[in-house]
Structures are given as structure tokens and as C-alpha cells.
Amino acid sequence: MSLAEPKHLSRSRAFNDSFEPFENHTTLQLAPARISGPFGFFNPTQAHFQHKETADKNGGLNEKRPQRIDDDQGDEPPLREVDEVEYRWSPRNNRKGRHQLDVKPTRTDRKCLVPESTSSAQQITKNLLRMLTNYPYWDISWLVAYIFTWGSIVWVVNSFFVWLPLVRPSSEFKNEITAAGGITAFIGATIFVGGSVLLLLEAANENRAGCFGWAVEQVFEDFEHHGGGRWKLLPDLDYCTHHHPNKANLIGKPAHSSLQTITDSDQGASNDSSIDLVACWIWFPSKQDLKTHYIYELGFLACCAQMVGATIFWISGFTALPGILNHLSPGLEAGVFWTPQVVGGSGFIISGLLFMLETQKKWYLPALDTLGWHVGFWNTIGGIGFTLCPAFGYDTASWAVYQSSLSTFWASWAFLIGSLIQLYESLQKYPVGYNKDLRRKEVSAGSQVER
């Protein structure tokens, strides 16, 4: 059932009817008191869903999962709430094709079996190894991270070309700064533009319906001891409606076109309200969607800032090519080489800050336990460095030239760190966190609803 947005709630405390995740999902119940965002005038950036199960006549649990087209439609059995597991939705996870669970610590009477926490040393090591062995080029989120990683590597190489000769002049080779530095700057700027284009396409093609992505299986071991059949949650790519697992296209269609969500027709409504999960991808949102949704979406605005910044920054990369930069007058150099770096670097700063804010519950509380926050943090540091570089570059004094090159050096490393974290994030599609405060938050949320 869709929840209409109450007038007394700020925009960040309720979903727009057209963009409410899991609106037609029968086993995930939205907790209205736990919808939040850092600013009241933007869309929600976090929401929690309580997972429900269907109880069969034998006392076991049957998951009402998204159905295939050829599945039989049966009567819906009564629902039974399972409070050990919550699904944490966020726009960033949704864009990246991630399905995050919040789980209470293990209890002796627990009936739910879930995978090990992804923050454990073993799971971290496994995901680090995936970064070296897995190359899902069909996954746009992975491709974005991979492109930015290589772009950052090129900028690190560039920073050595332009900074090392100032530190150790004996290491300089002929035309190192003008030729090698200029060519790598152009390549790095071009790669950043390509990554920014894909980043914006990723944001425009978000999964509006929501995707649970977990399979529920019954385990009848120790049936009497546990008071009924135990159940476990496992990653299930067969029922993932994100486009990321689909090897046939980069963005747009889910991996299995035979999937459909539970529609309002299950409750006796018209089939016209069903959600088409195989809709084609779009280049850019419609004017209506922009006005009603995307201009209030922190992640989309961050992607736009990144795209604008990278495009303007590319002008500096082009003018850095040998044969162009060394033939510019001082005034023209300031206008077409240094100034685009100031504007482009500022765009990177804005983008990084917005990505950080998107993951935070409050604008003043950093989300240190969220990978996306660290991606935004290091990109902000990189943007500051890329902005300081031209700020010093306007001055031709030796100390300013040194600081300009040094700013590029540490900024490039910051971008590389952020890109590697993003690459790690893109391969971790099913994060599981053990939340000791889950029960306390539920009680607090319930109290707010009663009031």
C-alpha cells in the first residue's frame, strides 16, 4: 500500500508516491518513523523496512517473493513479523545494486540464519581479492569505479612528472613537465569525463520499485526445538531486479526479464498499476521527473556537479597538451588553463560533499561506518587539491609553482583512495551489518509513532 506524503512532514521524512521503494512488495513493511535525510527539503536518504514472513499451516515460514510470470497465483496466507532482520534502503545502495541487511546480534532463540557480517576480517579479505580477480564489465557501478581508478592512477603518474623535478632536479628528463605532464593531464581529464558520464547515467537509471535481492529458504532442522521451521536469508541474483547482474546490457533491463513484482492486482486492483521491471534505460530524466524528484535527490545532484566539474576541468587538460600551453600568453594561460581548473575543482568539491551528506543521518554527523561516505570524503579532499593547484598556479613565484605541483600530487592520491573504496563497494552487493542498537531504535521509533 502506498503511503501518501503527510503535509506536516518535511520532504525528507516521506517518499513521493511515484518513487516509493517496495510499494508493491508484500514482505517488506516500511517503518515511517525511520525515514530520514540530512536536510528537510531533499528526498529521504535512508529508510528501514521490517521483513515479514508468511506463516503456513504447518507452522513453517513461506516467503512471498517476487513472482515469475508463469507462477501460479494463490491465496495470500497471513503475515508474521520477523524482527531480527531489517532491510536498510538508501539511494546510493539502490544506484549501486546493493542490498543491505541490518541484523541484531545472535540470540539463543534466534530463528533467522543470515550470512556473516561483511565487516569481518574474512569477508573483507574475500572482497579485496575480488578486486583483483573479478571484472564485471557489464555492471555500470563497477565500471564507473574502475574508470575512476585508472583515471586517478594517470593523475598520480602526472603528479610525479610535474612535481618530482622540482624536488629532485637530477631526475628530470627532457620535456618531462611540458610533454609527459601535459599528455597525462589530457588523458586523466578525459578519463574523468568518461567516468562522470557513466556516473550520471547510473543515477538517472535508478531502480524505482526497489529490490530486496535476498532469497528466503526454510530449514526444518530441530523443528520442535525452535518451535517451527527456521529460515535463512541468502543472496539471490535470480530475483534481483537491478540491471547490474545483467551481462547483456550495461544499464536498463534486469538480468531476468521473466520477473515481475507483486502488483496491486493481487489486492483486486487493476493491472494497469503494475510496475514494469524491464523498462529500457534512459539518457536523462524527463522534465516532470526532474521537477518532482531528481532536483531533490542528493545523489543525482552530486553526479551532476561531478559531470559539470569534469567537463570544465577537461578544458585545462586539453590546453595542457604540448604545443598549446607553451604558446599561450600569460593572460590567456590564466583564462583557459588555470581558471577551468578552479571551476572544475570546485565542482569536484561540491560533488564529494553531496555524496557525503547523502549517506549521513544528520548533516553534522559523519557516517564513518558507510563506504559511500568515505568515497565522498576522499573525493572532496581530491577536489580541494585540484582547486588549490590553479590557485597557486596564477603566481609564477617558485614557491607557488612548487605548491601548485604538490597540490596535484596529494590530490591525485586522494582521488585514487576514493576510487579504490568505490571499487570495493561496487563488488559488495550484499552487505550485512550486525546492529546492537536495532531493538532500541525500534522501540524509539514506535514511541514516536504513538506520540
Coordinates of C-alpha atoms in Angstrom, one line a residue:
M1 CA 0.0 0.0 0.0
S2 CA 1.3 3.4 -0.9
L3 CA 1.8 5.9 1.9
A4 CA 0.7 9.4 0.9
E5 CA 3.0 12.1 2.0
P6 CA 1.6 13.9 5.0
K7 CA 1.5 17.7 4.7
H8 CA 3.1 18.2 8.1
L9 CA 6.1 16.1 7.3
S10 CA 9.2 17.5 5.6
R11 CA 10.2 16.1 2.3
S12 CA 13.0 14.0 3.8
R13 CA 10.5 12.2 6.1
A14 CA 8.2 10.7 3.5
F15 CA 8.5 9.3 0.0
N16 CA 7.0 10.7 -3.2
D17 CA 4.3 8.3 -4.3
S18 CA 5.9 7.8 -7.7
F19 CA 9.3 6.9 -6.2
E20 CA 8.4 4.9 -3.1
P21 CA 10.6 1.7 -2.9
F22 CA 8.9 -1.6 -2.3
E23 CA 5.5 -0.1 -2.6
N24 CA 4.1 -3.3 -4.1
H25 CA 6.3 -5.7 -2.0
T26 CA 4.3 -7.8 0.4
T27 CA 7.1 -9.0 2.7
L28 CA 8.8 -5.7 3.4
Q29 CA 6.9 -3.2 5.6
L30 CA 8.2 0.4 5.7
A31 CA 8.8 1.9 9.1
P32 CA 7.5 5.5 8.6
A33 CA 9.2 6.9 11.7
R34 CA 12.6 5.7 10.4
I35 CA 12.6 7.6 7.1
S36 CA 15.2 10.3 7.3
G37 CA 17.6 12.6 5.5
P38 CA 20.1 15.3 6.4
F39 CA 18.0 18.2 5.1
G40 CA 14.3 18.5 5.2
F41 CA 13.9 19.9 1.7
F42 CA 15.6 17.0 0.0
N43 CA 14.4 13.4 -0.7
P44 CA 14.9 10.7 2.0
T45 CA 18.4 9.2 2.1
Q46 CA 17.6 6.4 4.4
A47 CA 14.7 4.1 5.1
H48 CA 14.2 0.9 7.1
F49 CA 11.9 -1.9 6.2
Q50 CA 10.9 -4.6 8.6
H51 CA 10.9 -8.0 7.0
K52 CA 7.7 -10.1 7.2
E53 CA 7.2 -13.8 6.5
T54 CA 4.1 -15.8 5.6
A55 CA 3.2 -18.5 8.0
D56 CA 1.9 -21.8 6.5
K57 CA -0.5 -24.2 8.2
N58 CA 2.4 -26.4 9.5
G59 CA 4.0 -23.5 11.4
G60 CA 6.8 -23.0 8.9
L61 CA 7.6 -19.9 7.1
N62 CA 6.9 -19.3 3.4
E63 CA 8.5 -16.3 1.7
K64 CA 6.2 -14.3 -0.6
R65 CA 8.9 -13.5 -3.1
P66 CA 8.6 -11.6 -6.4
Q67 CA 6.8 -13.9 -8.7
R68 CA 7.7 -15.2 -12.2
I69 CA 5.2 -14.7 -14.9
D70 CA 4.4 -18.4 -15.1
D71 CA 4.0 -18.8 -11.4
D72 CA 0.5 -19.8 -10.1
Q73 CA -1.4 -17.1 -8.2
G74 CA -2.6 -18.5 -4.9
D75 CA -4.4 -17.1 -1.9
E76 CA -2.1 -14.9 0.3
P77 CA -1.6 -16.5 3.8
P78 CA -1.4 -14.4 6.9
L79 CA 1.8 -12.5 7.6
R80 CA 4.1 -13.0 10.6
E81 CA 6.6 -10.3 11.6
V82 CA 10.2 -11.2 12.0
D83 CA 12.1 -8.5 14.0
E84 CA 15.6 -10.0 13.8
V85 CA 16.2 -8.6 10.4
E86 CA 15.7 -5.2 8.8
Y87 CA 16.3 -4.1 5.2
R88 CA 18.2 -0.7 5.1
W89 CA 17.4 1.2 1.9
S90 CA 19.4 4.1 0.7
P91 CA 19.5 5.8 -2.7
R92 CA 23.2 5.1 -3.0
N93 CA 22.8 1.4 -2.4
N94 CA 19.9 1.4 -4.8
R95 CA 22.0 3.0 -7.5
K96 CA 24.9 0.6 -6.9
G97 CA 22.7 -2.5 -6.9
R98 CA 23.4 -3.2 -3.2
H99 CA 21.0 -5.0 -0.8
Q100 CA 21.9 -4.2 2.8
L101 CA 20.6 -6.0 5.9
D102 CA 20.7 -4.8 9.5
V103 CA 20.7 -7.8 11.9
K104 CA 20.5 -7.9 15.7
P105 CA 23.4 -9.8 17.4
T106 CA 23.0 -13.6 17.7
R107 CA 20.5 -14.8 20.3
T108 CA 20.0 -18.3 21.6
D109 CA 16.3 -18.4 20.4
R110 CA 17.0 -16.9 17.1
K111 CA 15.2 -18.5 14.1
C112 CA 16.8 -16.5 11.4
L113 CA 20.1 -17.5 9.7
V114 CA 21.9 -14.8 7.8
P115 CA 25.4 -14.6 6.2
E116 CA 28.4 -13.5 8.2
S117 CA 28.9 -9.8 8.8
T118 CA 30.6 -8.2 5.8
S119 CA 32.8 -6.2 8.2
S120 CA 34.5 -9.3 9.5
A121 CA 38.2 -9.8 8.6
Q122 CA 37.4 -12.9 6.5
Q123 CA 34.7 -11.1 4.4
I124 CA 36.9 -8.0 3.9
T125 CA 39.7 -10.2 2.7
K126 CA 37.4 -12.0 0.3
N127 CA 36.2 -8.7 -1.2
L128 CA 39.7 -7.4 -1.5
L129 CA 40.6 -10.5 -3.5
R130 CA 37.6 -9.9 -5.7
M131 CA 39.0 -6.5 -6.6
L132 CA 41.9 -8.4 -8.2
T133 CA 40.1 -11.3 -9.8
N134 CA 36.6 -10.1 -10.7
Y135 CA 35.9 -7.8 -13.7
P136 CA 32.1 -7.5 -14.2
Y137 CA 32.4 -5.0 -17.1
W138 CA 28.6 -5.2 -17.6
D139 CA 28.0 -3.7 -14.2
I140 CA 27.9 0.1 -14.6
S141 CA 28.7 0.7 -10.9
W142 CA 31.9 -1.4 -11.1
L143 CA 32.8 0.2 -14.5
V144 CA 32.4 3.7 -13.0
A145 CA 34.7 2.8 -10.1
Y146 CA 37.2 1.0 -12.4
I147 CA 37.4 4.0 -14.8
F148 CA 37.9 6.5 -12.0
T149 CA 40.6 4.2 -10.5
W150 CA 42.6 4.3 -13.8
G151 CA 41.9 8.0 -14.2
S152 CA 43.3 8.6 -10.7
I153 CA 46.4 6.4 -11.5
V154 CA 47.0 8.5 -14.5
W155 CA 46.8 11.6 -12.4
V156 CA 49.3 10.1 -9.9
V157 CA 51.7 9.5 -12.7
N158 CA 51.1 13.1 -13.9
S159 CA 51.9 14.5 -10.5
F160 CA 55.2 12.7 -10.4
F161 CA 56.1 14.2 -13.8
V162 CA 55.3 17.8 -12.7
W163 CA 56.3 17.7 -9.0
L164 CA 59.4 15.4 -8.8
P165 CA 61.6 17.6 -11.0
L166 CA 61.1 20.4 -8.5
V167 CA 62.0 18.2 -5.6
R168 CA 64.9 16.3 -7.3
P169 CA 66.0 18.2 -10.4
S170 CA 68.5 15.5 -11.3
S171 CA 65.7 13.1 -12.0
E172 CA 64.2 15.3 -14.7
F173 CA 64.3 14.2 -18.4
K174 CA 63.8 16.3 -21.5
N175 CA 60.4 17.9 -21.8
E176 CA 59.1 16.0 -18.7
I177 CA 56.9 18.7 -17.4
T178 CA 55.6 20.1 -20.7
A179 CA 55.3 16.9 -22.7
A180 CA 54.8 14.0 -20.3
G181 CA 52.9 16.2 -17.8
G182 CA 50.7 17.7 -20.5
I183 CA 49.8 14.4 -22.2
T184 CA 49.0 12.6 -19.0
A185 CA 46.9 15.6 -17.8
F186 CA 44.8 15.4 -21.0
I187 CA 44.4 11.6 -20.7
G188 CA 43.5 11.8 -17.0
A189 CA 40.9 14.6 -17.6
T190 CA 39.4 12.7 -20.5
I191 CA 39.0 9.5 -18.4
F192 CA 37.3 11.6 -15.6
V193 CA 34.8 12.9 -18.1
G194 CA 34.0 9.4 -19.3
G195 CA 33.5 8.2 -15.7
S196 CA 31.3 11.2 -14.9
V197 CA 29.1 10.4 -17.9
L198 CA 28.5 6.9 -16.7
L199 CA 28.0 8.1 -13.2
L200 CA 25.2 10.4 -14.3
L201 CA 23.6 7.6 -16.4
E202 CA 23.7 5.3 -13.3
A203 CA 21.9 7.9 -11.3
A204 CA 19.2 8.5 -14.0
N205 CA 18.5 4.8 -14.2
E206 CA 17.9 4.0 -10.6
N207 CA 15.6 1.2 -9.6
R208 CA 12.4 2.9 -8.6
A209 CA 10.5 -0.2 -7.5
G210 CA 13.2 -1.3 -5.0
C211 CA 14.9 -4.7 -5.0
F212 CA 15.1 -6.9 -1.9
G213 CA 17.6 -9.3 -3.6
W214 CA 17.6 -12.0 -0.8
A215 CA 16.2 -15.5 -1.1
V216 CA 14.4 -16.9 1.9
E217 CA 14.8 -20.7 2.5
Q218 CA 13.3 -22.9 5.1
V219 CA 15.4 -25.0 7.3
F220 CA 13.5 -27.7 9.2
E221 CA 16.4 -28.9 11.3
D222 CA 15.5 -29.1 15.0
F223 CA 11.9 -28.2 14.1
E224 CA 10.5 -28.9 17.6
H225 CA 13.4 -27.3 19.4
H226 CA 12.9 -24.0 17.6
G227 CA 9.2 -24.0 17.7
G228 CA 8.8 -24.3 14.0
G229 CA 10.9 -24.2 10.8
R230 CA 14.0 -22.0 10.9
W231 CA 14.7 -19.8 7.9
K232 CA 17.7 -18.3 6.3
L233 CA 18.4 -15.4 4.0
L234 CA 20.8 -15.9 1.1
P235 CA 21.8 -13.6 -1.8
D236 CA 19.6 -14.4 -4.8
L237 CA 20.6 -13.0 -8.2
D238 CA 17.7 -14.8 -9.8
Y239 CA 15.3 -12.4 -8.1
C240 CA 17.4 -9.3 -8.3
T241 CA 15.6 -6.6 -10.4
H242 CA 18.6 -4.3 -10.6
H243 CA 20.3 -4.0 -14.0
H244 CA 23.7 -4.7 -12.6
P245 CA 23.7 -8.6 -12.8
N246 CA 22.6 -8.5 -16.5
K247 CA 25.5 -9.3 -18.7
A248 CA 23.6 -8.5 -21.8
N249 CA 23.4 -4.7 -21.2
L250 CA 25.2 -2.0 -19.2
I251 CA 22.1 -0.3 -17.8
G252 CA 18.4 -0.7 -18.2
K253 CA 16.9 -4.2 -18.1
P254 CA 17.3 -6.6 -15.1
A255 CA 19.0 -9.9 -15.6
H256 CA 15.8 -11.9 -15.7
S257 CA 13.1 -10.4 -17.9
S258 CA 10.6 -13.0 -16.7
L259 CA 10.4 -11.4 -13.2
Q260 CA 7.6 -9.2 -12.1
T261 CA 6.7 -7.7 -8.8
I262 CA 3.6 -8.3 -6.8
T263 CA 1.2 -5.7 -8.3
D264 CA -1.9 -4.0 -7.0
S265 CA -3.9 -6.6 -8.9
D266 CA -3.1 -9.1 -6.1
Q267 CA -5.3 -6.9 -3.9
G268 CA -8.0 -6.7 -6.5
A269 CA -6.8 -3.5 -8.3
S270 CA -6.3 -3.1 -12.0
N271 CA -3.3 -4.5 -13.8
D272 CA -2.5 -1.0 -15.0
S273 CA -0.8 -0.2 -11.8
S274 CA 1.8 -3.0 -12.1
I275 CA 5.5 -2.0 -12.3
D276 CA 7.4 -2.8 -15.5
L277 CA 10.7 -4.0 -14.4
V278 CA 12.1 -4.4 -18.0
A279 CA 11.8 -0.8 -18.9
C280 CA 14.6 0.5 -21.1
W281 CA 17.3 2.7 -19.8
I282 CA 17.2 6.5 -20.3
W283 CA 19.8 9.1 -21.2
F284 CA 18.3 11.7 -18.8
P285 CA 15.2 12.0 -16.7
S286 CA 12.1 13.6 -18.1
K287 CA 11.3 17.2 -17.3
Q288 CA 8.5 16.1 -15.0
D289 CA 10.7 13.7 -13.1
L290 CA 13.4 16.4 -12.8
K291 CA 10.9 18.8 -11.3
T292 CA 9.2 16.4 -8.9
H293 CA 12.1 14.1 -7.8
Y294 CA 15.6 14.4 -9.2
I295 CA 16.3 18.1 -8.2
Y296 CA 15.6 17.0 -4.6
E297 CA 17.9 13.9 -4.9
L298 CA 21.3 14.5 -3.3
G299 CA 23.0 11.7 -5.2
F300 CA 21.7 12.9 -8.6
L301 CA 22.8 16.5 -7.8
A302 CA 26.3 15.2 -6.8
C303 CA 26.5 13.3 -10.1
C304 CA 25.5 16.5 -12.0
A305 CA 28.2 18.5 -10.1
Q306 CA 30.8 15.9 -10.9
M307 CA 29.8 15.9 -14.6
V308 CA 29.9 19.7 -14.9
G309 CA 33.1 19.9 -13.0
A310 CA 34.8 17.2 -15.0
T311 CA 33.7 18.7 -18.3
I312 CA 35.0 22.2 -17.4
F313 CA 38.2 20.7 -16.0
W314 CA 38.8 18.9 -19.3
I315 CA 39.4 22.3 -20.9
S316 CA 42.5 22.5 -18.8
G317 CA 43.5 19.0 -19.8
F318 CA 43.3 20.0 -23.4
T319 CA 45.2 23.2 -23.1
A320 CA 47.9 21.4 -21.2
L321 CA 48.9 19.5 -24.3
P322 CA 52.4 20.3 -25.6
G323 CA 52.3 22.8 -28.4
I324 CA 49.3 24.6 -26.8
L325 CA 50.2 25.5 -23.2
N326 CA 53.8 26.7 -24.0
H327 CA 52.4 29.0 -26.7
L328 CA 49.8 30.8 -24.6
S329 CA 50.3 34.4 -23.3
P330 CA 50.2 34.8 -19.5
G331 CA 46.6 36.3 -19.7
L332 CA 45.3 33.6 -22.0
E333 CA 47.0 30.9 -19.8
A334 CA 45.2 32.2 -16.8
G335 CA 41.9 32.2 -18.6
V336 CA 41.9 28.8 -20.4
F337 CA 44.3 26.8 -18.3
W338 CA 44.1 27.8 -14.7
T339 CA 40.6 29.1 -14.4
P340 CA 38.8 25.9 -15.7
Q341 CA 40.8 24.1 -13.0
V342 CA 39.4 26.4 -10.3
V343 CA 35.8 25.9 -11.6
G344 CA 36.2 22.1 -12.2
G345 CA 37.9 21.5 -8.9
S346 CA 35.1 23.4 -7.1
G347 CA 32.6 21.0 -8.9
F348 CA 34.6 18.1 -7.5
I349 CA 34.4 19.5 -4.0
I350 CA 30.6 20.1 -4.3
S351 CA 30.1 16.6 -5.6
G352 CA 32.2 15.0 -2.8
L353 CA 30.3 16.9 -0.1
L354 CA 26.9 16.0 -1.5
F355 CA 27.9 12.3 -1.7
M356 CA 29.0 12.5 2.0
L357 CA 25.8 14.2 3.0
E358 CA 23.7 11.6 1.1
T359 CA 25.0 8.9 3.5
Q360 CA 24.5 10.8 6.7
K361 CA 21.5 10.7 9.0
K362 CA 22.2 14.3 10.1
W363 CA 24.1 16.9 8.2
Y364 CA 26.6 17.3 11.1
L365 CA 27.1 13.6 11.8
P366 CA 29.7 11.8 9.6
A367 CA 28.7 8.3 8.5
L368 CA 32.1 6.7 9.3
D369 CA 30.6 3.2 9.0
T370 CA 29.4 3.7 5.4
L371 CA 31.7 3.1 2.4
G372 CA 29.9 5.7 0.3
W373 CA 30.8 8.4 2.9
H374 CA 34.5 7.6 2.6
V375 CA 34.2 7.8 -1.2
G376 CA 32.8 11.2 -0.9
F377 CA 35.3 12.3 1.7
W378 CA 38.4 11.4 -0.3
N379 CA 36.9 12.9 -3.5
T380 CA 36.3 16.1 -1.5
I381 CA 40.0 16.1 -0.5
G382 CA 41.0 15.5 -4.1
G383 CA 38.8 18.3 -5.3
I384 CA 40.4 20.7 -2.7
G385 CA 43.8 19.8 -4.1
F386 CA 42.8 20.2 -7.7
T387 CA 41.4 23.7 -6.7
L388 CA 44.5 24.7 -4.8
C389 CA 46.7 23.8 -7.8
P390 CA 45.4 26.6 -10.0
A391 CA 45.1 28.9 -7.0
F392 CA 48.8 28.7 -6.6
G393 CA 49.4 28.4 -10.4
Y394 CA 48.3 32.0 -11.1
D395 CA 51.5 33.1 -9.3
T396 CA 54.8 32.5 -11.1
A397 CA 57.0 32.6 -8.0
S398 CA 59.0 29.5 -7.3
W399 CA 57.3 28.7 -4.0
A400 CA 53.8 29.0 -5.7
V401 CA 54.9 26.7 -8.6
Y402 CA 56.1 24.1 -6.0
Q403 CA 52.8 24.3 -4.0
S404 CA 50.8 24.0 -7.2
S405 CA 52.5 20.8 -8.3
L406 CA 52.4 19.4 -4.7
S407 CA 48.7 20.0 -4.5
T408 CA 48.2 17.9 -7.7
F409 CA 50.3 15.2 -6.1
W410 CA 48.4 14.7 -2.9
A411 CA 45.0 15.3 -4.5
S412 CA 45.7 12.6 -7.1
W413 CA 46.4 10.1 -4.3
A414 CA 43.2 11.2 -2.5
F415 CA 41.2 10.5 -5.7
L416 CA 42.9 7.1 -6.0
I417 CA 42.0 6.1 -2.5
G418 CA 38.3 7.2 -3.0
S419 CA 38.2 5.3 -6.3
L420 CA 39.5 2.1 -4.7
I421 CA 37.0 2.3 -1.9
Q422 CA 34.3 2.8 -4.6
L423 CA 35.6 -0.3 -6.5
Y424 CA 35.4 -2.3 -3.2
E425 CA 31.9 -1.1 -2.7
S426 CA 30.8 -2.0 -6.2
L427 CA 31.7 -5.6 -5.6
Q428 CA 30.0 -5.9 -2.3
K429 CA 26.4 -6.3 -3.4
Y430 CA 25.0 -7.9 -0.3
P431 CA 26.3 -6.1 2.8
V432 CA 25.3 -7.4 6.2
G433 CA 25.7 -5.4 9.4
Y434 CA 25.1 -6.5 13.0
N435 CA 23.4 -3.7 14.7
K436 CA 23.4 -3.8 18.5
D437 CA 21.1 -0.8 18.7
L438 CA 18.4 -2.2 16.4
R439 CA 16.0 -3.1 19.2
R440 CA 16.5 0.3 20.9
K441 CA 15.8 2.1 17.6
E442 CA 12.7 0.1 17.0
V443 CA 11.3 1.0 20.5
S444 CA 12.2 4.6 20.0
A445 CA 10.6 4.7 16.5
G446 CA 7.5 3.1 18.0
S447 CA 7.3 5.7 20.7
Q448 CA 7.5 8.5 18.1
V449 CA 4.6 6.9 16.2
E450 CA 2.4 6.7 19.3
R451 CA 3.1 10.3 20.1

